[in-house]
Amino acid sequence: MVSYLEEKLENGMQHRLRAGAVGLASHSDYGFITILLQSSPGLEVMRHHDDAWTAVPAVSGALHVHVGDTLEVLSNGQLKSLVHRAILNPDESRISIASIHGLSVDEKVRCAQEELVSEQSPEMYRGSSFHDFLGFLASNIDSYKRSIESLKIHHRDE
Ligand SMILES: O=C(O)CCC(=O)C(=O)O
Ligand SMILES: [Fe+2]
């Protein structure tokens, strides 16, 4: 059993991949905000205005904070969640710690109704919970779809 595990783990080791390969595929995080600490470069974010990938420098002790899907839903799209990914570097080991902040598993979040929804500005996303998100992941395991796309409400005049 040990050799079975060793072989599987060794095959899955990311250092076997070429430099610059994507280690963690493009995604946005569930939750309101993510607070992330990286020990060396690797994190890349997609710029909102032109979708270009931009490396986030690893500054010792600096925390990187970004908006997650739940905050996009809560703000009715006024704040956009950040698409990001992690790139491999076979010469340097890298540790990243991501702390993703959300509500309890069955708590559905939808946007603030009275403050943000009107005839001119209709609700843009269906409410959903972390439980719903896990269900989405399980049924889209082989695709790179973002769960927030599945929450968008399509209004008739769009
Ligand atoms: O390793 C990284 O910098 C990214 C980690 C990440 O995106 C995540 O855990 O959601
Ligand atoms: Fe992430």
JSON list of C-alpha atoms and ligand atoms in Angstrom, two decimals:
[
{"chain": "A", "resi": 1, "resn": "MET", "atom": "CA", "xyz": [0.00, 0.00, 0.00]},
{"chain": "A", "resi": 2, "resn": "VAL", "atom": "CA", "xyz": [2.88, 2.37, 0.82]},
{"chain": "A", "resi": 3, "resn": "SER", "atom": "CA", "xyz": [4.43, 1.85, -2.61]},
{"chain": "A", "resi": 4, "resn": "TYR", "atom": "CA", "xyz": [1.02, 2.32, -4.26]},
{"chain": "A", "resi": 5, "resn": "LEU", "atom": "CA", "xyz": [0.66, 5.67, -2.49]},
{"chain": "A", "resi": 6, "resn": "GLU", "atom": "CA", "xyz": [4.27, 6.65, -3.22]},
{"chain": "A", "resi": 7, "resn": "GLU", "atom": "CA", "xyz": [3.77, 6.02, -6.92]},
{"chain": "A", "resi": 8, "resn": "LYS", "atom": "CA", "xyz": [0.48, 7.93, -7.03]},
{"chain": "A", "resi": 9, "resn": "LEU", "atom": "CA", "xyz": [1.89, 10.87, -5.07]},
{"chain": "A", "resi": 10, "resn": "GLU", "atom": "CA", "xyz": [5.07, 10.98, -7.16]},
{"chain": "A", "resi": 11, "resn": "ASN", "atom": "CA", "xyz": [3.02, 10.96, -10.37]},
{"chain": "A", "resi": 12, "resn": "GLY", "atom": "CA", "xyz": [0.93, 13.81, -9.04]},
{"chain": "A", "resi": 13, "resn": "MET", "atom": "CA", "xyz": [3.91, 15.95, -7.99]},
{"chain": "A", "resi": 14, "resn": "GLN", "atom": "CA", "xyz": [3.74, 19.32, -9.65]},
{"chain": "A", "resi": 15, "resn": "HIS", "atom": "CA", "xyz": [7.55, 19.67, -9.95]},
{"chain": "A", "resi": 16, "resn": "ARG", "atom": "CA", "xyz": [7.42, 17.22, -12.86]},
{"chain": "A", "resi": 17, "resn": "LEU", "atom": "CA", "xyz": [5.59, 19.80, -14.90]},
{"chain": "A", "resi": 18, "resn": "ARG", "atom": "CA", "xyz": [7.38, 22.42, -16.95]},
{"chain": "A", "resi": 19, "resn": "ALA", "atom": "CA", "xyz": [8.10, 25.89, -15.58]},
{"chain": "A", "resi": 20, "resn": "GLY", "atom": "CA", "xyz": [5.26, 28.31, -16.14]},
{"chain": "A", "resi": 21, "resn": "ALA", "atom": "CA", "xyz": [2.64, 25.55, -16.35]},
{"chain": "A", "resi": 22, "resn": "VAL", "atom": "CA", "xyz": [-0.61, 26.27, -14.56]},
{"chain": "A", "resi": 23, "resn": "GLY", "atom": "CA", "xyz": [-0.65, 24.50, -11.19]},
{"chain": "A", "resi": 24, "resn": "LEU", "atom": "CA", "xyz": [-4.04, 25.68, -10.01]},
{"chain": "A", "resi": 25, "resn": "ALA", "atom": "CA", "xyz": [-6.44, 26.39, -12.85]},
{"chain": "A", "resi": 26, "resn": "SER", "atom": "CA", "xyz": [-8.19, 29.69, -13.36]},
{"chain": "A", "resi": 27, "resn": "HIS", "atom": "CA", "xyz": [-11.10, 30.21, -10.94]},
{"chain": "A", "resi": 28, "resn": "SER", "atom": "CA", "xyz": [-12.77, 32.71, -8.65]},
{"chain": "A", "resi": 29, "resn": "ASP", "atom": "CA", "xyz": [-13.23, 31.87, -4.98]},
{"chain": "A", "resi": 30, "resn": "TYR", "atom": "CA", "xyz": [-16.49, 31.17, -3.24]},
{"chain": "A", "resi": 31, "resn": "GLY", "atom": "CA", "xyz": [-16.99, 33.46, -0.21]},
{"chain": "A", "resi": 32, "resn": "PHE", "atom": "CA", "xyz": [-16.91, 37.19, 0.45]},
{"chain": "A", "resi": 33, "resn": "ILE", "atom": "CA", "xyz": [-13.18, 37.79, 0.55]},
{"chain": "A", "resi": 34, "resn": "THR", "atom": "CA", "xyz": [-10.02, 35.70, 0.36]},
{"chain": "A", "resi": 35, "resn": "ILE", "atom": "CA", "xyz": [-6.89, 36.60, 2.32]},
{"chain": "A", "resi": 36, "resn": "LEU", "atom": "CA", "xyz": [-3.82, 34.95, 0.84]},
{"chain": "A", "resi": 37, "resn": "LEU", "atom": "CA", "xyz": [-0.16, 34.65, 1.83]},
{"chain": "A", "resi": 38, "resn": "GLN", "atom": "CA", "xyz": [2.36, 33.29, -0.70]},
{"chain": "A", "resi": 39, "resn": "SER", "atom": "CA", "xyz": [5.98, 32.36, 0.07]},
{"chain": "A", "resi": 40, "resn": "SER", "atom": "CA", "xyz": [7.22, 32.92, -3.50]},
{"chain": "A", "resi": 41, "resn": "PRO", "atom": "CA", "xyz": [5.69, 34.17, -6.78]},
{"chain": "A", "resi": 42, "resn": "GLY", "atom": "CA", "xyz": [3.06, 32.09, -8.54]},
{"chain": "A", "resi": 43, "resn": "LEU", "atom": "CA", "xyz": [-0.25, 33.85, -8.03]},
{"chain": "A", "resi": 44, "resn": "GLU", "atom": "CA", "xyz": [-1.64, 35.53, -11.16]},
{"chain": "A", "resi": 45, "resn": "VAL", "atom": "CA", "xyz": [-4.82, 37.59, -11.36]},
{"chain": "A", "resi": 46, "resn": "MET", "atom": "CA", "xyz": [-6.97, 38.40, -14.39]},
{"chain": "A", "resi": 47, "resn": "ARG", "atom": "CA", "xyz": [-7.35, 42.15, -14.81]},
{"chain": "A", "resi": 48, "resn": "HIS", "atom": "CA", "xyz": [-10.99, 43.20, -14.96]},
{"chain": "A", "resi": 49, "resn": "HIS", "atom": "CA", "xyz": [-10.61, 45.75, -17.76]},
{"chain": "A", "resi": 50, "resn": "ASP", "atom": "CA", "xyz": [-8.79, 43.62, -20.37]},
{"chain": "A", "resi": 51, "resn": "ASP", "atom": "CA", "xyz": [-8.71, 40.01, -19.01]},
{"chain": "A", "resi": 52, "resn": "ALA", "atom": "CA", "xyz": [-4.87, 40.02, -19.09]},
{"chain": "A", "resi": 53, "resn": "TRP", "atom": "CA", "xyz": [-3.06, 37.75, -16.63]},
{"chain": "A", "resi": 54, "resn": "THR", "atom": "CA", "xyz": [-0.90, 39.75, -14.19]},
{"chain": "A", "resi": 55, "resn": "ALA", "atom": "CA", "xyz": [1.59, 38.27, -11.71]},
{"chain": "A", "resi": 56, "resn": "VAL", "atom": "CA", "xyz": [1.19, 39.24, -8.07]},
{"chain": "A", "resi": 57, "resn": "PRO", "atom": "CA", "xyz": [4.69, 39.79, -6.63]},
{"chain": "A", "resi": 58, "resn": "ALA", "atom": "CA", "xyz": [5.52, 37.85, -3.47]},
{"chain": "A", "resi": 59, "resn": "VAL", "atom": "CA", "xyz": [6.27, 40.57, -0.92]},
{"chain": "A", "resi": 60, "resn": "SER", "atom": "CA", "xyz": [7.50, 39.10, 2.34]},
{"chain": "A", "resi": 61, "resn": "GLY", "atom": "CA", "xyz": [4.73, 39.19, 4.95]},
{"chain": "A", "resi": 62, "resn": "ALA", "atom": "CA", "xyz": [2.25, 40.92, 2.61]},
{"chain": "A", "resi": 63, "resn": "LEU", "atom": "CA", "xyz": [-1.33, 39.66, 2.50]},
{"chain": "A", "resi": 64, "resn": "HIS", "atom": "CA", "xyz": [-3.17, 39.67, -0.81]},
{"chain": "A", "resi": 65, "resn": "VAL", "atom": "CA", "xyz": [-6.93, 40.27, -0.42]},
{"chain": "A", "resi": 66, "resn": "HIS", "atom": "CA", "xyz": [-9.49, 39.72, -3.17]},
{"chain": "A", "resi": 67, "resn": "VAL", "atom": "CA", "xyz": [-13.23, 39.71, -3.72]},
{"chain": "A", "resi": 68, "resn": "GLY", "atom": "CA", "xyz": [-15.04, 36.37, -3.97]},
{"chain": "A", "resi": 69, "resn": "ASP", "atom": "CA", "xyz": [-18.27, 35.33, -5.70]},
{"chain": "A", "resi": 70, "resn": "THR", "atom": "CA", "xyz": [-20.48, 35.85, -2.63]},
{"chain": "A", "resi": 71, "resn": "LEU", "atom": "CA", "xyz": [-19.53, 39.52, -2.41]},
{"chain": "A", "resi": 72, "resn": "GLU", "atom": "CA", "xyz": [-20.33, 39.91, -6.12]},
{"chain": "A", "resi": 73, "resn": "VAL", "atom": "CA", "xyz": [-23.79, 38.45, -5.42]},
{"chain": "A", "resi": 74, "resn": "LEU", "atom": "CA", "xyz": [-24.33, 40.52, -2.25]},
{"chain": "A", "resi": 75, "resn": "SER", "atom": "CA", "xyz": [-23.40, 43.74, -4.08]},
{"chain": "A", "resi": 76, "resn": "ASN", "atom": "CA", "xyz": [-25.62, 42.80, -7.07]},
{"chain": "A", "resi": 77, "resn": "GLY", "atom": "CA", "xyz": [-22.57, 42.89, -9.35]},
{"chain": "A", "resi": 78, "resn": "GLN", "atom": "CA", "xyz": [-21.18, 46.25, -8.20]},
{"chain": "A", "resi": 79, "resn": "LEU", "atom": "CA", "xyz": [-18.09, 44.44, -6.92]},
{"chain": "A", "resi": 80, "resn": "LYS", "atom": "CA", "xyz": [-16.66, 41.77, -9.22]},
{"chain": "A", "resi": 81, "resn": "SER", "atom": "CA", "xyz": [-14.98, 38.62, -7.96]},
{"chain": "A", "resi": 82, "resn": "LEU", "atom": "CA", "xyz": [-11.38, 38.16, -9.05]},
{"chain": "A", "resi": 83, "resn": "VAL", "atom": "CA", "xyz": [-10.38, 35.36, -11.44]},
{"chain": "A", "resi": 84, "resn": "HIS", "atom": "CA", "xyz": [-6.95, 34.00, -10.51]},
{"chain": "A", "resi": 85, "resn": "ARG", "atom": "CA", "xyz": [-4.65, 30.99, -10.92]},
{"chain": "A", "resi": 86, "resn": "ALA", "atom": "CA", "xyz": [-1.29, 29.70, -9.65]},
{"chain": "A", "resi": 87, "resn": "ILE", "atom": "CA", "xyz": [1.72, 29.09, -11.89]},
{"chain": "A", "resi": 88, "resn": "LEU", "atom": "CA", "xyz": [4.43, 26.47, -11.21]},
{"chain": "A", "resi": 89, "resn": "ASN", "atom": "CA", "xyz": [8.11, 27.05, -10.71]},
{"chain": "A", "resi": 90, "resn": "PRO", "atom": "CA", "xyz": [10.08, 23.77, -10.62]},
{"chain": "A", "resi": 91, "resn": "ASP", "atom": "CA", "xyz": [13.16, 25.46, -9.07]},
{"chain": "A", "resi": 92, "resn": "GLU", "atom": "CA", "xyz": [11.54, 26.75, -5.93]},
{"chain": "A", "resi": 93, "resn": "SER", "atom": "CA", "xyz": [9.08, 25.22, -3.51]},
{"chain": "A", "resi": 94, "resn": "ARG", "atom": "CA", "xyz": [6.10, 27.43, -2.83]},
{"chain": "A", "resi": 95, "resn": "ILE", "atom": "CA", "xyz": [3.58, 27.53, -0.01]},
{"chain": "A", "resi": 96, "resn": "SER", "atom": "CA", "xyz": [0.40, 29.54, -0.23]},
{"chain": "A", "resi": 97, "resn": "ILE", "atom": "CA", "xyz": [-2.22, 29.85, 2.48]},
{"chain": "A", "resi": 98, "resn": "ALA", "atom": "CA", "xyz": [-5.64, 31.03, 1.37]},
{"chain": "A", "resi": 99, "resn": "SER", "atom": "CA", "xyz": [-8.28, 31.89, 3.93]},
{"chain": "A", "resi": 100, "resn": "ILE", "atom": "CA", "xyz": [-11.70, 32.12, 2.26]},
{"chain": "A", "resi": 101, "resn": "HIS", "atom": "CA", "xyz": [-14.39, 33.86, 4.31]},
{"chain": "A", "resi": 102, "resn": "GLY", "atom": "CA", "xyz": [-18.04, 32.95, 3.91]},
{"chain": "A", "resi": 103, "resn": "LEU", "atom": "CA", "xyz": [-21.17, 32.05, 5.87]},
{"chain": "A", "resi": 104, "resn": "SER", "atom": "CA", "xyz": [-22.27, 28.72, 7.32]},
{"chain": "A", "resi": 105, "resn": "VAL", "atom": "CA", "xyz": [-22.88, 25.87, 4.94]},
{"chain": "A", "resi": 106, "resn": "ASP", "atom": "CA", "xyz": [-26.66, 26.21, 4.44]},
{"chain": "A", "resi": 107, "resn": "GLU", "atom": "CA", "xyz": [-26.91, 30.00, 4.65]},
{"chain": "A", "resi": 108, "resn": "LYS", "atom": "CA", "xyz": [-28.11, 31.36, 1.30]},
{"chain": "A", "resi": 109, "resn": "VAL", "atom": "CA", "xyz": [-26.76, 34.76, 0.24]},
{"chain": "A", "resi": 110, "resn": "ARG", "atom": "CA", "xyz": [-28.56, 37.04, -2.17]},
{"chain": "A", "resi": 111, "resn": "CYS", "atom": "CA", "xyz": [-28.12, 40.73, -2.79]},
{"chain": "A", "resi": 112, "resn": "ALA", "atom": "CA", "xyz": [-29.34, 43.45, -0.44]},
{"chain": "A", "resi": 113, "resn": "GLN", "atom": "CA", "xyz": [-32.88, 43.91, -1.77]},
{"chain": "A", "resi": 114, "resn": "GLU", "atom": "CA", "xyz": [-34.02, 47.31, -0.52]},
{"chain": "A", "resi": 115, "resn": "GLU", "atom": "CA", "xyz": [-30.70, 49.03, -1.11]},
{"chain": "A", "resi": 116, "resn": "LEU", "atom": "CA", "xyz": [-29.70, 47.55, -4.46]},
{"chain": "A", "resi": 117, "resn": "VAL", "atom": "CA", "xyz": [-32.72, 46.24, -6.35]},
{"chain": "A", "resi": 118, "resn": "SER", "atom": "CA", "xyz": [-35.08, 48.47, -8.31]},
{"chain": "A", "resi": 119, "resn": "GLU", "atom": "CA", "xyz": [-36.88, 48.44, -11.65]},
{"chain": "A", "resi": 120, "resn": "GLN", "atom": "CA", "xyz": [-33.83, 50.04, -13.28]},
{"chain": "A", "resi": 121, "resn": "SER", "atom": "CA", "xyz": [-31.42, 47.72, -11.49]},
{"chain": "A", "resi": 122, "resn": "PRO", "atom": "CA", "xyz": [-32.95, 44.23, -11.25]},
{"chain": "A", "resi": 123, "resn": "GLU", "atom": "CA", "xyz": [-31.50, 41.44, -9.14]},
{"chain": "A", "resi": 124, "resn": "MET", "atom": "CA", "xyz": [-28.66, 39.84, -11.13]},
{"chain": "A", "resi": 125, "resn": "TYR", "atom": "CA", "xyz": [-27.96, 36.60, -9.24]},
{"chain": "A", "resi": 126, "resn": "ARG", "atom": "CA", "xyz": [-29.99, 33.85, -7.59]},
{"chain": "A", "resi": 127, "resn": "GLY", "atom": "CA", "xyz": [-29.29, 33.35, -3.90]},
{"chain": "A", "resi": 128, "resn": "SER", "atom": "CA", "xyz": [-27.09, 30.36, -3.04]},
{"chain": "A", "resi": 129, "resn": "SER", "atom": "CA", "xyz": [-25.23, 28.72, -0.19]},
{"chain": "A", "resi": 130, "resn": "PHE", "atom": "CA", "xyz": [-21.90, 26.97, 0.26]},
{"chain": "A", "resi": 131, "resn": "HIS", "atom": "CA", "xyz": [-23.85, 23.71, 0.09]},
{"chain": "A", "resi": 132, "resn": "ASP", "atom": "CA", "xyz": [-25.15, 24.72, -3.36]},
{"chain": "A", "resi": 133, "resn": "PHE", "atom": "CA", "xyz": [-21.58, 25.58, -4.39]},
{"chain": "A", "resi": 134, "resn": "LEU", "atom": "CA", "xyz": [-20.34, 22.11, -3.39]},
{"chain": "A", "resi": 135, "resn": "GLY", "atom": "CA", "xyz": [-23.16, 20.58, -5.44]},
{"chain": "A", "resi": 136, "resn": "PHE", "atom": "CA", "xyz": [-22.11, 22.71, -8.42]},
{"chain": "A", "resi": 137, "resn": "LEU", "atom": "CA", "xyz": [-18.48, 21.54, -8.06]},
{"chain": "A", "resi": 138, "resn": "ALA", "atom": "CA", "xyz": [-19.51, 17.89, -7.85]},
{"chain": "A", "resi": 139, "resn": "SER", "atom": "CA", "xyz": [-21.57, 18.09, -11.02]},
{"chain": "A", "resi": 140, "resn": "ASN", "atom": "CA", "xyz": [-19.02, 20.14, -13.00]},
{"chain": "A", "resi": 141, "resn": "ILE", "atom": "CA", "xyz": [-15.89, 18.30, -11.90]},
{"chain": "A", "resi": 142, "resn": "ASP", "atom": "CA", "xyz": [-14.44, 18.07, -15.41]},
{"chain": "A", "resi": 143, "resn": "SER", "atom": "CA", "xyz": [-15.11, 21.62, -16.51]},
{"chain": "A", "resi": 144, "resn": "TYR", "atom": "CA", "xyz": [-13.66, 25.02, -15.65]},
{"chain": "A", "resi": 145, "resn": "LYS", "atom": "CA", "xyz": [-17.05, 26.70, -15.33]},
{"chain": "A", "resi": 146, "resn": "ARG", "atom": "CA", "xyz": [-17.38, 29.30, -12.58]},
{"chain": "A", "resi": 147, "resn": "SER", "atom": "CA", "xyz": [-20.28, 28.68, -10.22]},
{"chain": "A", "resi": 148, "resn": "ILE", "atom": "CA", "xyz": [-21.26, 32.37, -10.28]},
{"chain": "A", "resi": 149, "resn": "GLU", "atom": "CA", "xyz": [-22.11, 32.04, -13.98]},
{"chain": "A", "resi": 150, "resn": "SER", "atom": "CA", "xyz": [-24.79, 29.50, -13.03]},
{"chain": "A", "resi": 151, "resn": "LEU", "atom": "CA", "xyz": [-26.36, 32.02, -10.63]},
{"chain": "A", "resi": 152, "resn": "LYS", "atom": "CA", "xyz": [-26.87, 34.79, -13.17]},
{"chain": "A", "resi": 153, "resn": "ILE", "atom": "CA", "xyz": [-30.49, 35.75, -13.77]},
{"chain": "A", "resi": 154, "resn": "HIS", "atom": "CA", "xyz": [-31.13, 36.50, -17.43]},
{"chain": "A", "resi": 155, "resn": "HIS", "atom": "CA", "xyz": [-33.67, 39.29, -17.75]},
{"chain": "A", "resi": 156, "resn": "ARG", "atom": "CA", "xyz": [-35.90, 39.33, -20.80]},
{"chain": "A", "resi": 157, "resn": "ASP", "atom": "CA", "xyz": [-34.64, 42.59, -22.32]},
{"chain": "A", "resi": 158, "resn": "GLU", "atom": "CA", "xyz": [-30.94, 41.57, -22.16]},
{"chain": "B", "resi": 1, "resn": "LIG", "atom": "O1", "xyz": [-1.71, 29.34, -4.52]},
{"chain": "B", "resi": 1, "resn": "LIG", "atom": "C1", "xyz": [-2.26, 30.42, -4.76]},
{"chain": "B", "resi": 1, "resn": "LIG", "atom": "O2", "xyz": [-1.66, 31.49, -4.81]},
{"chain": "B", "resi": 1, "resn": "LIG", "atom": "C2", "xyz": [-3.73, 30.47, -5.05]},
{"chain": "B", "resi": 1, "resn": "LIG", "atom": "C3", "xyz": [-4.58, 29.63, -4.11]},
{"chain": "B", "resi": 1, "resn": "LIG", "atom": "C4", "xyz": [-6.03, 29.78, -4.45]},
{"chain": "B", "resi": 1, "resn": "LIG", "atom": "O3", "xyz": [-6.40, 30.41, -5.39]},
{"chain": "B", "resi": 1, "resn": "LIG", "atom": "C5", "xyz": [-7.06, 29.15, -3.63]},
{"chain": "B", "resi": 1, "resn": "LIG", "atom": "O4", "xyz": [-6.73, 28.41, -2.69]},
{"chain": "B", "resi": 1, "resn": "LIG", "atom": "O5", "xyz": [-8.26, 29.38, -3.89]},
{"chain": "B", "resi": 2, "resn": "FE", "atom": "FE", "xyz": [-8.50, 30.82, -5.24]}
]
